[in-house]
XYZ file of C-alpha atoms in Angstrom:
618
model
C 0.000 0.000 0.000
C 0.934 3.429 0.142
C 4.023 3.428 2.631
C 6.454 5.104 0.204
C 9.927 4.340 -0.325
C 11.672 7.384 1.113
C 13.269 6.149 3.992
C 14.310 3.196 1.736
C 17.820 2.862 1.415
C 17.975 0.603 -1.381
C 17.685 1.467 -4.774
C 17.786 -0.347 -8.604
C 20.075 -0.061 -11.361
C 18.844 2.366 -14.313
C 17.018 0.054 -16.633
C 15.241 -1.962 -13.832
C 11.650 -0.287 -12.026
C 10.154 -1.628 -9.099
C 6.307 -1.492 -8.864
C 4.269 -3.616 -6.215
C 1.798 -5.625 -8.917
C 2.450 -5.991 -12.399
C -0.724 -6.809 -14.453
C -0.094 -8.994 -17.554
C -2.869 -7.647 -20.115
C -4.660 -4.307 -20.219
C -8.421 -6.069 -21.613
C -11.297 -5.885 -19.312
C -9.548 -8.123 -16.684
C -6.815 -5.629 -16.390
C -8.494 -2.920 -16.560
C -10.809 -3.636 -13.729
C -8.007 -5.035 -11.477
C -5.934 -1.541 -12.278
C -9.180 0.115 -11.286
C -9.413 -1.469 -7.717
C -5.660 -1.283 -6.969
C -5.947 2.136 -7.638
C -7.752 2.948 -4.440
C -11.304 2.148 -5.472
C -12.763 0.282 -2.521
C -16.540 -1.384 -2.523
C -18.342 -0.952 -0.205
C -22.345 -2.532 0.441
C -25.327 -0.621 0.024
C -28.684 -0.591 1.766
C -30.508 -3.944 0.388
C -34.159 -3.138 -0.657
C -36.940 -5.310 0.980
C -38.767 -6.186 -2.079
C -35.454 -7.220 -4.095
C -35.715 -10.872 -5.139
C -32.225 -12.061 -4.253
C -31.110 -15.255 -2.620
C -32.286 -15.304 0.573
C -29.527 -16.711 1.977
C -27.024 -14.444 0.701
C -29.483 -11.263 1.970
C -28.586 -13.190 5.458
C -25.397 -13.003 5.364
C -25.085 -9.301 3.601
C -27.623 -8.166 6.753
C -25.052 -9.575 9.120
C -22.503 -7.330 8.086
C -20.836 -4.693 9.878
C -22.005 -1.145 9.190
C -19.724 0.701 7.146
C -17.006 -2.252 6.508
C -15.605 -2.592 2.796
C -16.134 -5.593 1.005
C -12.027 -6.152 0.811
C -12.177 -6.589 4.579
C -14.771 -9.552 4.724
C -14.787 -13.199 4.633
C -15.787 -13.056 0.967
C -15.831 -16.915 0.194
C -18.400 -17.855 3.427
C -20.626 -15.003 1.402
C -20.614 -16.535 -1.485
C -21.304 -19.998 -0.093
C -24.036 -21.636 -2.211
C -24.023 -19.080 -4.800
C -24.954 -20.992 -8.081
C -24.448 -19.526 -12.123
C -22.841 -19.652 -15.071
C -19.329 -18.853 -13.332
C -17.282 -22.004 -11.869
C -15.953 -19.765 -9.728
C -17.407 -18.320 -6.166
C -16.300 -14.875 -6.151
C -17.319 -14.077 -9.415
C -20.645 -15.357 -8.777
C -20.952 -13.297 -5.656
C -19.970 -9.778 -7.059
C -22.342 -10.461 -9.843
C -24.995 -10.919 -7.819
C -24.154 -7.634 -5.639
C -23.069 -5.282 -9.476
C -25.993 -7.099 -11.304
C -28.833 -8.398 -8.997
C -31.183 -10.678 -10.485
C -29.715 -10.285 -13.657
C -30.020 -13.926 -14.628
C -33.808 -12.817 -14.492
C -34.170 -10.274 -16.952
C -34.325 -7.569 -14.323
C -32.400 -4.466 -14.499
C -31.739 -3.610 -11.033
C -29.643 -0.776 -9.398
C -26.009 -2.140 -8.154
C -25.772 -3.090 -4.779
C -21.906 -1.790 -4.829
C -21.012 2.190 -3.646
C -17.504 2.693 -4.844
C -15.386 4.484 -2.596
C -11.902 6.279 -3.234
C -9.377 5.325 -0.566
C -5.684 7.028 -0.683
C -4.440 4.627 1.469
C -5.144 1.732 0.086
C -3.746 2.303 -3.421
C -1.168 -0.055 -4.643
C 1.625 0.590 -7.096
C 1.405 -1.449 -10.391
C 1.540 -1.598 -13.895
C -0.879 -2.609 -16.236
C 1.197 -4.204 -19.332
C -0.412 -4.670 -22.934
C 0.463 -5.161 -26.413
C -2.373 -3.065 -27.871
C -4.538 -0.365 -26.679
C -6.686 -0.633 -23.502
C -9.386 -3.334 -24.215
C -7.124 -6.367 -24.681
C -8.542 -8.001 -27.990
C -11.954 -5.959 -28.369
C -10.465 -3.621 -30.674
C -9.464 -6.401 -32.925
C -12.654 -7.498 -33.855
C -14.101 -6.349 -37.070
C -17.371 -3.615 -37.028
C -19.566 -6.192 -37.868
C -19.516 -8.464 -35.585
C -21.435 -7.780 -32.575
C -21.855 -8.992 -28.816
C -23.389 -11.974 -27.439
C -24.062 -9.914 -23.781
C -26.260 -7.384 -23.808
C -25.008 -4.420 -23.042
C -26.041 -4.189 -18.966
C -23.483 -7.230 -18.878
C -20.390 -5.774 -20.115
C -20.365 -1.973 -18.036
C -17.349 -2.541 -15.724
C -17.158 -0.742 -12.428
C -18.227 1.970 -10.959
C -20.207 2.124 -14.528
C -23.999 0.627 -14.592
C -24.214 0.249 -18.170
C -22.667 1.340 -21.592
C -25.227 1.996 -24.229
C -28.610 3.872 -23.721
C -30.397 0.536 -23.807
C -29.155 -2.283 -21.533
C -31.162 -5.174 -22.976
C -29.485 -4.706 -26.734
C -26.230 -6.360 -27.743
C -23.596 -3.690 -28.678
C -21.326 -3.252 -32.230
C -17.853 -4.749 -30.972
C -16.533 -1.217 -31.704
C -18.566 0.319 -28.906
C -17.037 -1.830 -26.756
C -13.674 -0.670 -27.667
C -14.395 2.877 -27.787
C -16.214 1.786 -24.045
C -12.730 0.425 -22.908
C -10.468 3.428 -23.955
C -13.015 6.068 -22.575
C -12.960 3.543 -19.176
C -9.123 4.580 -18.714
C -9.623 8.154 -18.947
C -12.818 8.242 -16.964
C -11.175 6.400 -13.588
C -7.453 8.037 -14.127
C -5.543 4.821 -14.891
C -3.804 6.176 -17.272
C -0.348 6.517 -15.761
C -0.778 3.043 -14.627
C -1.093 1.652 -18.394
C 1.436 1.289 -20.815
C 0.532 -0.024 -24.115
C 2.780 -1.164 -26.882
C 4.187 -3.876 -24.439
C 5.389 -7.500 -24.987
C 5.806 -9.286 -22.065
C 8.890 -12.243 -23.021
C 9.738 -13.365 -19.667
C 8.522 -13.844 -16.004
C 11.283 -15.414 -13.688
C 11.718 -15.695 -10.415
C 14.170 -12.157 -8.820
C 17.125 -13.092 -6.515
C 16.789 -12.540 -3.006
C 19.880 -10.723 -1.722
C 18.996 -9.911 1.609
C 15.434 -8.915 3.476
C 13.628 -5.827 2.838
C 13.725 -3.101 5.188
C 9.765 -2.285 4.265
C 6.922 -3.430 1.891
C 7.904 -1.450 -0.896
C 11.343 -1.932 -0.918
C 13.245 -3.632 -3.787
C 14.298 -6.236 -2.190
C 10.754 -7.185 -1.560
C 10.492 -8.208 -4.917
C 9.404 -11.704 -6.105
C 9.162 -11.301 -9.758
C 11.168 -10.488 -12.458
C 8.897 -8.952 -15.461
C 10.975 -8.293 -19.116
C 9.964 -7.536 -22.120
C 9.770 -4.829 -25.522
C 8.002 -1.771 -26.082
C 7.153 -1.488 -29.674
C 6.452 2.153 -29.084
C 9.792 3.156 -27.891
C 11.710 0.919 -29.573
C 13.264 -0.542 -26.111
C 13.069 -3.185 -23.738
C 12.046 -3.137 -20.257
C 12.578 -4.394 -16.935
C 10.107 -4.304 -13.954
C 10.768 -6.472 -10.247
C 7.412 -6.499 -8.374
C 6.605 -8.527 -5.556
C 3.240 -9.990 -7.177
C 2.351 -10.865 -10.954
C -1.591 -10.922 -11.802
C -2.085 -12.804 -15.358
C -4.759 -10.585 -17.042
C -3.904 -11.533 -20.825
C -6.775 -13.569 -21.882
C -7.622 -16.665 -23.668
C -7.306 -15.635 -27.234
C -4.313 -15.296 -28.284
C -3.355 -18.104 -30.239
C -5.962 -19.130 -32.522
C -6.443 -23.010 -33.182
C -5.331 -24.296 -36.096
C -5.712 -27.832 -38.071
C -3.607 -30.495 -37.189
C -0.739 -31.996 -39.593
C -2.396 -34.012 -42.943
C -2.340 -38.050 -41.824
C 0.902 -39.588 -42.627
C 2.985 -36.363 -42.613
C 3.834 -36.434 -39.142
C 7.938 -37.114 -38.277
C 8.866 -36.401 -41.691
C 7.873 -33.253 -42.319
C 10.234 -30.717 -43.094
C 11.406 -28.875 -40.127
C 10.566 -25.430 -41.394
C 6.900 -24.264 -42.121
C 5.956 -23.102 -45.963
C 6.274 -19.418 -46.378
C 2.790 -18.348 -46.201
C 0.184 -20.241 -44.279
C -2.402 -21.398 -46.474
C -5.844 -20.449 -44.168
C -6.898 -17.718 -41.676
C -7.275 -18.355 -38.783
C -8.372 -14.848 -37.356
C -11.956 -13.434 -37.644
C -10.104 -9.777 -38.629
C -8.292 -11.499 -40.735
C -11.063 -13.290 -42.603
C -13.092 -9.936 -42.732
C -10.401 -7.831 -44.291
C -9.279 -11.402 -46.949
C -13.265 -11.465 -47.982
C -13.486 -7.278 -48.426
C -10.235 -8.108 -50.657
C -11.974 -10.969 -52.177
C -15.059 -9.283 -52.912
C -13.842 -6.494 -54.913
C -11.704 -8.287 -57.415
C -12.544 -11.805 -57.844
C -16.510 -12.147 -56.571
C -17.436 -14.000 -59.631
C -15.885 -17.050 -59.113
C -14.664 -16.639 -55.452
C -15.613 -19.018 -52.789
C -14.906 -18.925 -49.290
C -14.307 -22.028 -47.149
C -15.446 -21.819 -43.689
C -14.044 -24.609 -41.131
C -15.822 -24.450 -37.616
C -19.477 -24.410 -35.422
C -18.899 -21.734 -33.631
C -19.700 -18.120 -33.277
C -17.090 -16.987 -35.096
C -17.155 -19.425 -38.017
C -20.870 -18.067 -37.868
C -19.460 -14.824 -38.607
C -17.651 -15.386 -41.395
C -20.401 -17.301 -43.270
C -22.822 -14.008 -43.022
C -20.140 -11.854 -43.938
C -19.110 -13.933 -46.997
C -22.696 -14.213 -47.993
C -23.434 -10.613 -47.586
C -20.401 -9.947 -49.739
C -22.043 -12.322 -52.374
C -18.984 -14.602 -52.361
C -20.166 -18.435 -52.346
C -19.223 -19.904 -48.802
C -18.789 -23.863 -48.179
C -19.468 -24.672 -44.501
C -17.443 -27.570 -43.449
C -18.592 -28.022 -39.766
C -19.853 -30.525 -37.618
C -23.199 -31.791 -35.853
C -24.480 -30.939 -33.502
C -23.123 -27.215 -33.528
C -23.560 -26.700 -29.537
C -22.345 -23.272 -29.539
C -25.194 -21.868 -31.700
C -27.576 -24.069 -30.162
C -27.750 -22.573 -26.892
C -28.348 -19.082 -28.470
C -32.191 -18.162 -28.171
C -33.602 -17.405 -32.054
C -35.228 -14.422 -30.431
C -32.354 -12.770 -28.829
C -29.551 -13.831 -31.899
C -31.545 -14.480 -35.127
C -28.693 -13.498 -37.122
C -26.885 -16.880 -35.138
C -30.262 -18.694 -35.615
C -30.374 -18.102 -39.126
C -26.974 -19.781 -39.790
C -27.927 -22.634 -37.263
C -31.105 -23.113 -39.463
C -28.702 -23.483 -42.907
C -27.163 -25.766 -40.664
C -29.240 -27.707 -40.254
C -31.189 -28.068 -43.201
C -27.788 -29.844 -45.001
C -27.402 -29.745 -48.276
C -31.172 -29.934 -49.300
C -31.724 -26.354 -47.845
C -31.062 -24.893 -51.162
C -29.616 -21.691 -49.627
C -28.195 -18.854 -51.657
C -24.736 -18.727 -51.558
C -24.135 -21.441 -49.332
C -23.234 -25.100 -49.420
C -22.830 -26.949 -45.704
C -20.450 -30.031 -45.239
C -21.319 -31.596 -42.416
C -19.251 -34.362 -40.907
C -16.774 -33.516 -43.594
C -12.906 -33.195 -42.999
C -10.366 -31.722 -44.256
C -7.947 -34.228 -45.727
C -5.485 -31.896 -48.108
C -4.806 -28.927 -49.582
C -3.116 -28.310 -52.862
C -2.071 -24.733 -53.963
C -3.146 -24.368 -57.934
C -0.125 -23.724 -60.013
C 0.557 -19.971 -60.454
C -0.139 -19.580 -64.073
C -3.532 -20.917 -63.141
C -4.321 -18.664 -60.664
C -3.856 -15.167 -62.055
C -0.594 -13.635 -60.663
C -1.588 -10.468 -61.766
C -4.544 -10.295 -59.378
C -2.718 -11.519 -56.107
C 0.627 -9.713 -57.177
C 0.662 -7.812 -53.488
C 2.509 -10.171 -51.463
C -0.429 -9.770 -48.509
C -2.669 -11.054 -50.692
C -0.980 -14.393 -51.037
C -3.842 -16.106 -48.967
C -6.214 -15.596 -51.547
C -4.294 -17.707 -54.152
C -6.420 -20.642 -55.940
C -5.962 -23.801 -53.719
C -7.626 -27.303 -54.337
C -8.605 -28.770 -51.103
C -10.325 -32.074 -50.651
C -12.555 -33.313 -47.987
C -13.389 -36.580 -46.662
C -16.688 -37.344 -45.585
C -16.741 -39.419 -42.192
C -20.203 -40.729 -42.479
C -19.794 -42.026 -46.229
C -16.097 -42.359 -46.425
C -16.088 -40.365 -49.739
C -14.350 -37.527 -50.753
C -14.981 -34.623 -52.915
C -12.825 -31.964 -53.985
C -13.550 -28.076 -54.241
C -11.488 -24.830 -55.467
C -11.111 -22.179 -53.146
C -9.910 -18.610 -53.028
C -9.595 -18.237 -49.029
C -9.997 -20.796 -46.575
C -11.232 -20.029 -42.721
C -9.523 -22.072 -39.697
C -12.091 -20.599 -36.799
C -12.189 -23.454 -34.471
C -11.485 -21.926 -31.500
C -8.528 -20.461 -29.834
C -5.912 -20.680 -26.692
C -4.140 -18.495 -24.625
C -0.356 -17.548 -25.344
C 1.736 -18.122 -21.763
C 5.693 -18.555 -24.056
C 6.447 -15.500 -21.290
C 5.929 -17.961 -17.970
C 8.012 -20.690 -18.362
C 7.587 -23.623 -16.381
C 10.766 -24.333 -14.339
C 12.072 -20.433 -14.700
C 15.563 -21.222 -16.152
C 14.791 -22.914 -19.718
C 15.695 -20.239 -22.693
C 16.470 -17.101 -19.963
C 17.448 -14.934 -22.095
C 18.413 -12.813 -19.043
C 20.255 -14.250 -16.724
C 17.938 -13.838 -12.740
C 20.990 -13.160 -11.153
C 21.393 -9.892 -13.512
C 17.642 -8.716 -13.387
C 18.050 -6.672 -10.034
C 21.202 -4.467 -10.013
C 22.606 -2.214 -7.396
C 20.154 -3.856 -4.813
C 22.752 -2.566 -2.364
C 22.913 0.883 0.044
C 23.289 3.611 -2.452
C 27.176 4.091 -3.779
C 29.065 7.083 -3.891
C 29.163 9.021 -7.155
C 32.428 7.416 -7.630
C 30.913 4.028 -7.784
C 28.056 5.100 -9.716
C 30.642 6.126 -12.231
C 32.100 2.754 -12.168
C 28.824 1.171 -12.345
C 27.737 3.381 -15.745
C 29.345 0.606 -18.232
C 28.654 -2.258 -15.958
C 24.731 -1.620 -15.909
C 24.135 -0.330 -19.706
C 25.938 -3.374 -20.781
C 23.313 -5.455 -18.993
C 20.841 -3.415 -20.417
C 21.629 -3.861 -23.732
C 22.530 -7.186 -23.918
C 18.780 -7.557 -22.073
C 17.300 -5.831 -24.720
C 18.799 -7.901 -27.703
C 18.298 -10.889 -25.404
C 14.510 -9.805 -25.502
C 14.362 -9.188 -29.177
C 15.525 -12.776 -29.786
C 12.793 -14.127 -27.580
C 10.340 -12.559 -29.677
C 11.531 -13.341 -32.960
C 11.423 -16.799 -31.301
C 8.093 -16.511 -29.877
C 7.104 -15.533 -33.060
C 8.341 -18.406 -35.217
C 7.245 -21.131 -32.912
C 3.927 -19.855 -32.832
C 3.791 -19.765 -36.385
C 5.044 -22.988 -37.367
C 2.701 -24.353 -35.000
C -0.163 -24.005 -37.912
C 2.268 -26.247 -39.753
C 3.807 -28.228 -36.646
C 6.347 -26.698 -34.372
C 9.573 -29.106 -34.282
C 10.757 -27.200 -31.178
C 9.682 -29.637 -28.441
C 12.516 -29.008 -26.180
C 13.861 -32.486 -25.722
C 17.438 -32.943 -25.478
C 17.212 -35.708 -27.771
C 17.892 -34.436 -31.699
C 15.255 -33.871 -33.967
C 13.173 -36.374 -31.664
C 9.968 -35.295 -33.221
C 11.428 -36.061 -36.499
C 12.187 -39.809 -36.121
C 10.116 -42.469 -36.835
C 9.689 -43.033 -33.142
C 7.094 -42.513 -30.527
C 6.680 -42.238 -27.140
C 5.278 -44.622 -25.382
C 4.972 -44.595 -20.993
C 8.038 -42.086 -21.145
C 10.275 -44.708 -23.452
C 11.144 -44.120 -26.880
C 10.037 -47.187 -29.123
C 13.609 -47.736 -31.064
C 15.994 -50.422 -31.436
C 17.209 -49.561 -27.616
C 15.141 -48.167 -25.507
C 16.006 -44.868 -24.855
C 14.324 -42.656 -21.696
C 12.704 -39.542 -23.302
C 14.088 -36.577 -22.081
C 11.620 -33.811 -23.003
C 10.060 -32.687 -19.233
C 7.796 -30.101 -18.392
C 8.565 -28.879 -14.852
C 5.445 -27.211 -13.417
C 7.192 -24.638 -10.871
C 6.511 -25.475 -7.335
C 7.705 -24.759 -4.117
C 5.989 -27.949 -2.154
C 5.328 -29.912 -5.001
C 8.456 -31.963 -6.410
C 6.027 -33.251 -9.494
C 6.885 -33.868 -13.098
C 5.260 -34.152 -16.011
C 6.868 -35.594 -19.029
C 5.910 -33.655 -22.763
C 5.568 -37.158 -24.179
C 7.274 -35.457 -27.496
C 4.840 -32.805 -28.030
C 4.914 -31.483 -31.582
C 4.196 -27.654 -30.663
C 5.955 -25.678 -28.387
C 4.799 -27.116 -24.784
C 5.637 -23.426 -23.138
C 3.591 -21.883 -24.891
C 0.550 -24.050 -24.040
C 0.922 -23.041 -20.285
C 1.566 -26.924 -19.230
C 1.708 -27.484 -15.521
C -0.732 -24.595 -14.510
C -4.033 -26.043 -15.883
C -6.481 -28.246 -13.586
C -4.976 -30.949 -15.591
C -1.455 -29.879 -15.402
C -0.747 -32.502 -17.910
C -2.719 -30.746 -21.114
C -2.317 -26.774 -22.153
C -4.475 -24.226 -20.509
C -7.818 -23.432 -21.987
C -10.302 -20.867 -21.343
C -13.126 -23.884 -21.240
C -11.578 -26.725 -20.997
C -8.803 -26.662 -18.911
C -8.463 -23.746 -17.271
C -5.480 -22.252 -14.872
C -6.151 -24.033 -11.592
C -6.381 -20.868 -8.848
C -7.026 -20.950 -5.434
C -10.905 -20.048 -5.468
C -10.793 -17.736 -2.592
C -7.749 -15.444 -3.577
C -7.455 -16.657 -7.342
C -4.259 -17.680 -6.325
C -2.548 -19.468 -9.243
C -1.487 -23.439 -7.682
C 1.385 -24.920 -8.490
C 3.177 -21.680 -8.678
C 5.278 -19.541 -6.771
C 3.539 -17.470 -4.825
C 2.503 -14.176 -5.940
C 1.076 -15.138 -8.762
C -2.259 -14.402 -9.831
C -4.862 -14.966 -12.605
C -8.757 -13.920 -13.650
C -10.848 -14.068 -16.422
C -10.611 -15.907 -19.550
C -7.920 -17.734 -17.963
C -9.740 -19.028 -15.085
C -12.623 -20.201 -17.179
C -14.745 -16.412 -16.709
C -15.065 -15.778 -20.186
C -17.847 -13.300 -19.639
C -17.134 -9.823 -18.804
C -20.097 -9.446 -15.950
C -17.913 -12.599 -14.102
C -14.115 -10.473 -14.278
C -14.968 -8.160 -11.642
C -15.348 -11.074 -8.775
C -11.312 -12.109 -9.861
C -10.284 -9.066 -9.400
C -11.632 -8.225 -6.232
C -10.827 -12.068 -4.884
C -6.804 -10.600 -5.606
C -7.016 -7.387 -4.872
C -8.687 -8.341 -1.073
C -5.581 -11.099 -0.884
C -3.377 -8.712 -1.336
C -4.167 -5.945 1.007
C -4.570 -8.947 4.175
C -1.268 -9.482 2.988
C 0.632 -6.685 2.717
C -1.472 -5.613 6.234
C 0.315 -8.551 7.674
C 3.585 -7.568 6.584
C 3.218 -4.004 8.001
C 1.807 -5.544 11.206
């Protein structure tokens, strides 16, 4: 909290900045969190008698000391027997207190008075690659929400647009998420442009002589700033993982029979989108020079893969809709409230008998290959721009898996949307694979301050460590960016310190490679533990197992997903298990992949860490 650090005597070298929290992501999980660790503190309002809440939770509220905050309660015996469409407790509760009865159709006032509190603001930084709003910028104008809009106002706000019970233009969101910085004065707290590369452990020298000293720090945060063309450096005591579940779009896996021997390095353009943006801006692309003969093929059930079918249709481009039955996404989506979902769900459905304009389902279809159509057959005139190369004639044929037949179709553009994954390359599992910076180098001069004479000395000494940090970072990147890449084509960077393992015609089998001697694979993930001494072995993966977040899922033997597998946390303090401690995570990552469910996470961390940090002043 706010002690200060005057009558610190400890200080950091010149590239290194010490801030209490460091928030990983600046979307609508980050932005909350920055909002309540700036001082905002919630406190309970007067219940109304004729609100239709759970009774049991009015109980508890009612027994509640007048004029205590929320952050200094026993939040997880209030939300005891809370039931929704969260997983998670907290979330549950604070939804029911910011949007009572919501689940109802009502539109009730907030049972939440935010209150501004000097003393308990915390120093952090909120870290992003883009603006504030994480991915909502991203998405293209047309698409719009599946919340209405009284579901995605974060706090203190009640709503965004004039009418709470319509679903908003993704844009408005966006424009709702920068205006939310400005409007709460986060903005020193944000900085945008921002790749995180690495979180590592920081070297204990010697104790801290108060909370916010250096020395206090647990963390190690590094990374590049695309805006000033730099890397940076920040030691923090706590790290709260804000960053989403987006990030890495899924993508088809390798053709049958071209698994070990596969060439090592993916082809130079990948052959499908696997982006919504990217599919909106291919198909406006598509639609103004080829729309006579172009067709569009759209891989997925989802929302998304929804998406791209309308806009493909509406750009009067022919779209074939390789999916499969039942589509459960679309399914749950009421035909009153979505009819624009419903209406693709119907085509659907119908099969091939629907006789839709511009539009041909597959369903229980695969795809088994994809040819690219020689270049004097395609035109190189019309895709002579080099971004265009994804719209190049390719012959791809599918296999149904009902009928065992196949059938082949040209396409201009093909559409991967099949879901996605989070991107977690920057926490590496047992904090010493790939550092690029060594952790006994990421804290300088954590000593009494020198004389000017061995500042002097120390100029040289410390700029070298920043620079050789900042091309150490740049390399990470690069790297980042070429594993993720080759992942759509298969990543052959598994780690394992046997060569080219993925490459043999071997497999693993109960942690033994299959050969002519049998040969213990080497290839480990290390989940990174302080009690638990537990390994779990990669089994050969063929994409990059960092990456995938291994180790920190409730199955820590599959990657992290938003729905499937998400980051096992301590329920009551979102805590992240199997982790040092310090670290935190909400949203997405924790399986709250609706905006109305973030603000629980954040308060769940925020309330941990003032008990704490109460504790260590005490």
């Amino acid at each position: 909290m706010r002690d200060g650090m005057k009558s610190c005597q400890h200080t950091l070298s010149d590239d290194v900045v010490y801030k209490d929290v460091v928030v990983i992501g600046n979307g609508p999980s980050g932005m909350v969190t920055s909002f309540m660790l700036a001082g905002n503190v919630p406190y309970l309002k007067e219940i109304p008698d004729n609100l239709p809440i759970d009774e049991m939770l009015r109980a508890r509220l009612q027994n509640l000391p007048p004029g205590q905050s929320l952050l200094e309660t026993d939040l997880t015996e209030l939300a005891e027997g809370l039931e929704g469409r969260s997983q998670n407790p907290l979330p549950l509760l604070m939804d029911n207190l910011l949007r009572p009865c919501a689940d109802l159709g009502l539109q009730e006032d907030s049972l939440i008075e935010w209150r501004f509190d000097a003393e308990k603001q915390i120093e952090h930084i909120v870290l992003g690659k883009g603006p504030p709003g994480g991915a909502w910028p991203t998405f293209p104008g047309s698409v719009r929400t599946l919340s209405p809009a009284a579901w995605l106002a974060l706090p203190p706000h009640a709503r965004i647009g004039p009418r709470a019970a319509s679903r908003l233009p993704a844009r408005a969101v966006a424009a709702y998420c920068a205006r939310y910085v400005h409007a709460c004065r986060l903005q020193r707290y944000f900085r945008s442009g921002a790749t995180v590369t690495h979180v590592g452990p920081a070297p204990r020298v010697a104790p801290p002589c108060r909370a916010s000293c250096p020395r206090n720090a647990n963390f190690c945060v590094s990374g590049y700033d695309h805006r000033q063309g730099r890397g940076f450096r920040y030691v923090c005591a706590r790290v709260v993982l804000a960053c989403g579940a987006s990030d890495r779009p899924n993508s088809l896996p390798p053709p049958p029979g071209a698994g070990p021997a596969r060439p090592a390095r993916p082809a130079p353009a990948a052959p499908a989108a696997h982006a919504l943006p990217d599919v909106e801006r291919a198909l406006r692309r598509l639609a103004d020079r080829a729309a006579d003969r172009a067709t569009v093929l759209v891989l997925g059930s989802g929302v998304s893969a929804a998406d791209a079918v309308r806009s493909a249709r509406a750009a009067s481009l022919r779209a074939a809709h390789v999916h499969r039955l039942p589509p459960h996404a679309l399914a749950r989506l009421s035909p009153h409230d979505y009819p624009d979902y419903a209406h693709v769900y119907k085509m659907m459905l119908d099969g091939p008998s629907g006789n839709h304009p511009y539009y041909t389902p597959y369903p229980d279809h695969m795809i088994v290959e994809i040819t690219p159509i020689a270049e004097q057959e395609s035109s190189p005139k019309l895709y002579e721009d080099k971004d265009d190369a994804i719209l190049a004639l390719k012959r791809v044929k599918l296999l149904n898996l009902v009928t065992n037949e196949t059938v082949e179709l040209t396409v201009s553009l093909i559409a991967v949307l099949i879901g996605s994954k989070p991107d977690l390359f920057f926490l590496q599992t047992n904090f010493s694979l790939n550092n690029m910076v060594p952790q006994e180098e990421c804290i300088k001069c954590i000593e009494e301050k020198e004389s000017d004479e061995n500042q002097r000395q120390c100029f040289l000494r410390n700029h070298w460590h920043y620079i050789k940090s900042v091309l150490g970072q740049s390399i990470q990147i690069c790297k980042s960016r070429y594993l993720n890449y080759s992942e759509i084509n298969g990543n052959t960077d598994t780690k394992c310190v046997i060569p080219d393992c993925n490459r043999r015609s071997i497999k693993c089998v109960c942690n033994r490679l299959e050969t002519e001697k049998a040969v213990k694979c080497q290839c480990e993930i290390i989940p990174y533990s302080d009690s638990v001494k537990r390994k779990v072995t990669c089994q050969c993966h063929l994409t990059n197992p960092f990456s995938d977040g291994l180790g920190f899922g409730v199955d820590p033997s599959k990657p992290v997903d938003g729905r499937g597998n998400p980051i096992a946390i301590d329920k009551s303090t979102h805590e992240v298990l199997n982790a040092p401690k310090g670290l935190y995570a909400l949203g997405p990552l924790t399986a709250d992949n609706f905006i109305r469910f973030i603000p629980g996470g954040a308060v769940a961390i925020v309330a941990h860490l003032h008990k704490e940090m109460k504790q260590t002043t005490e």
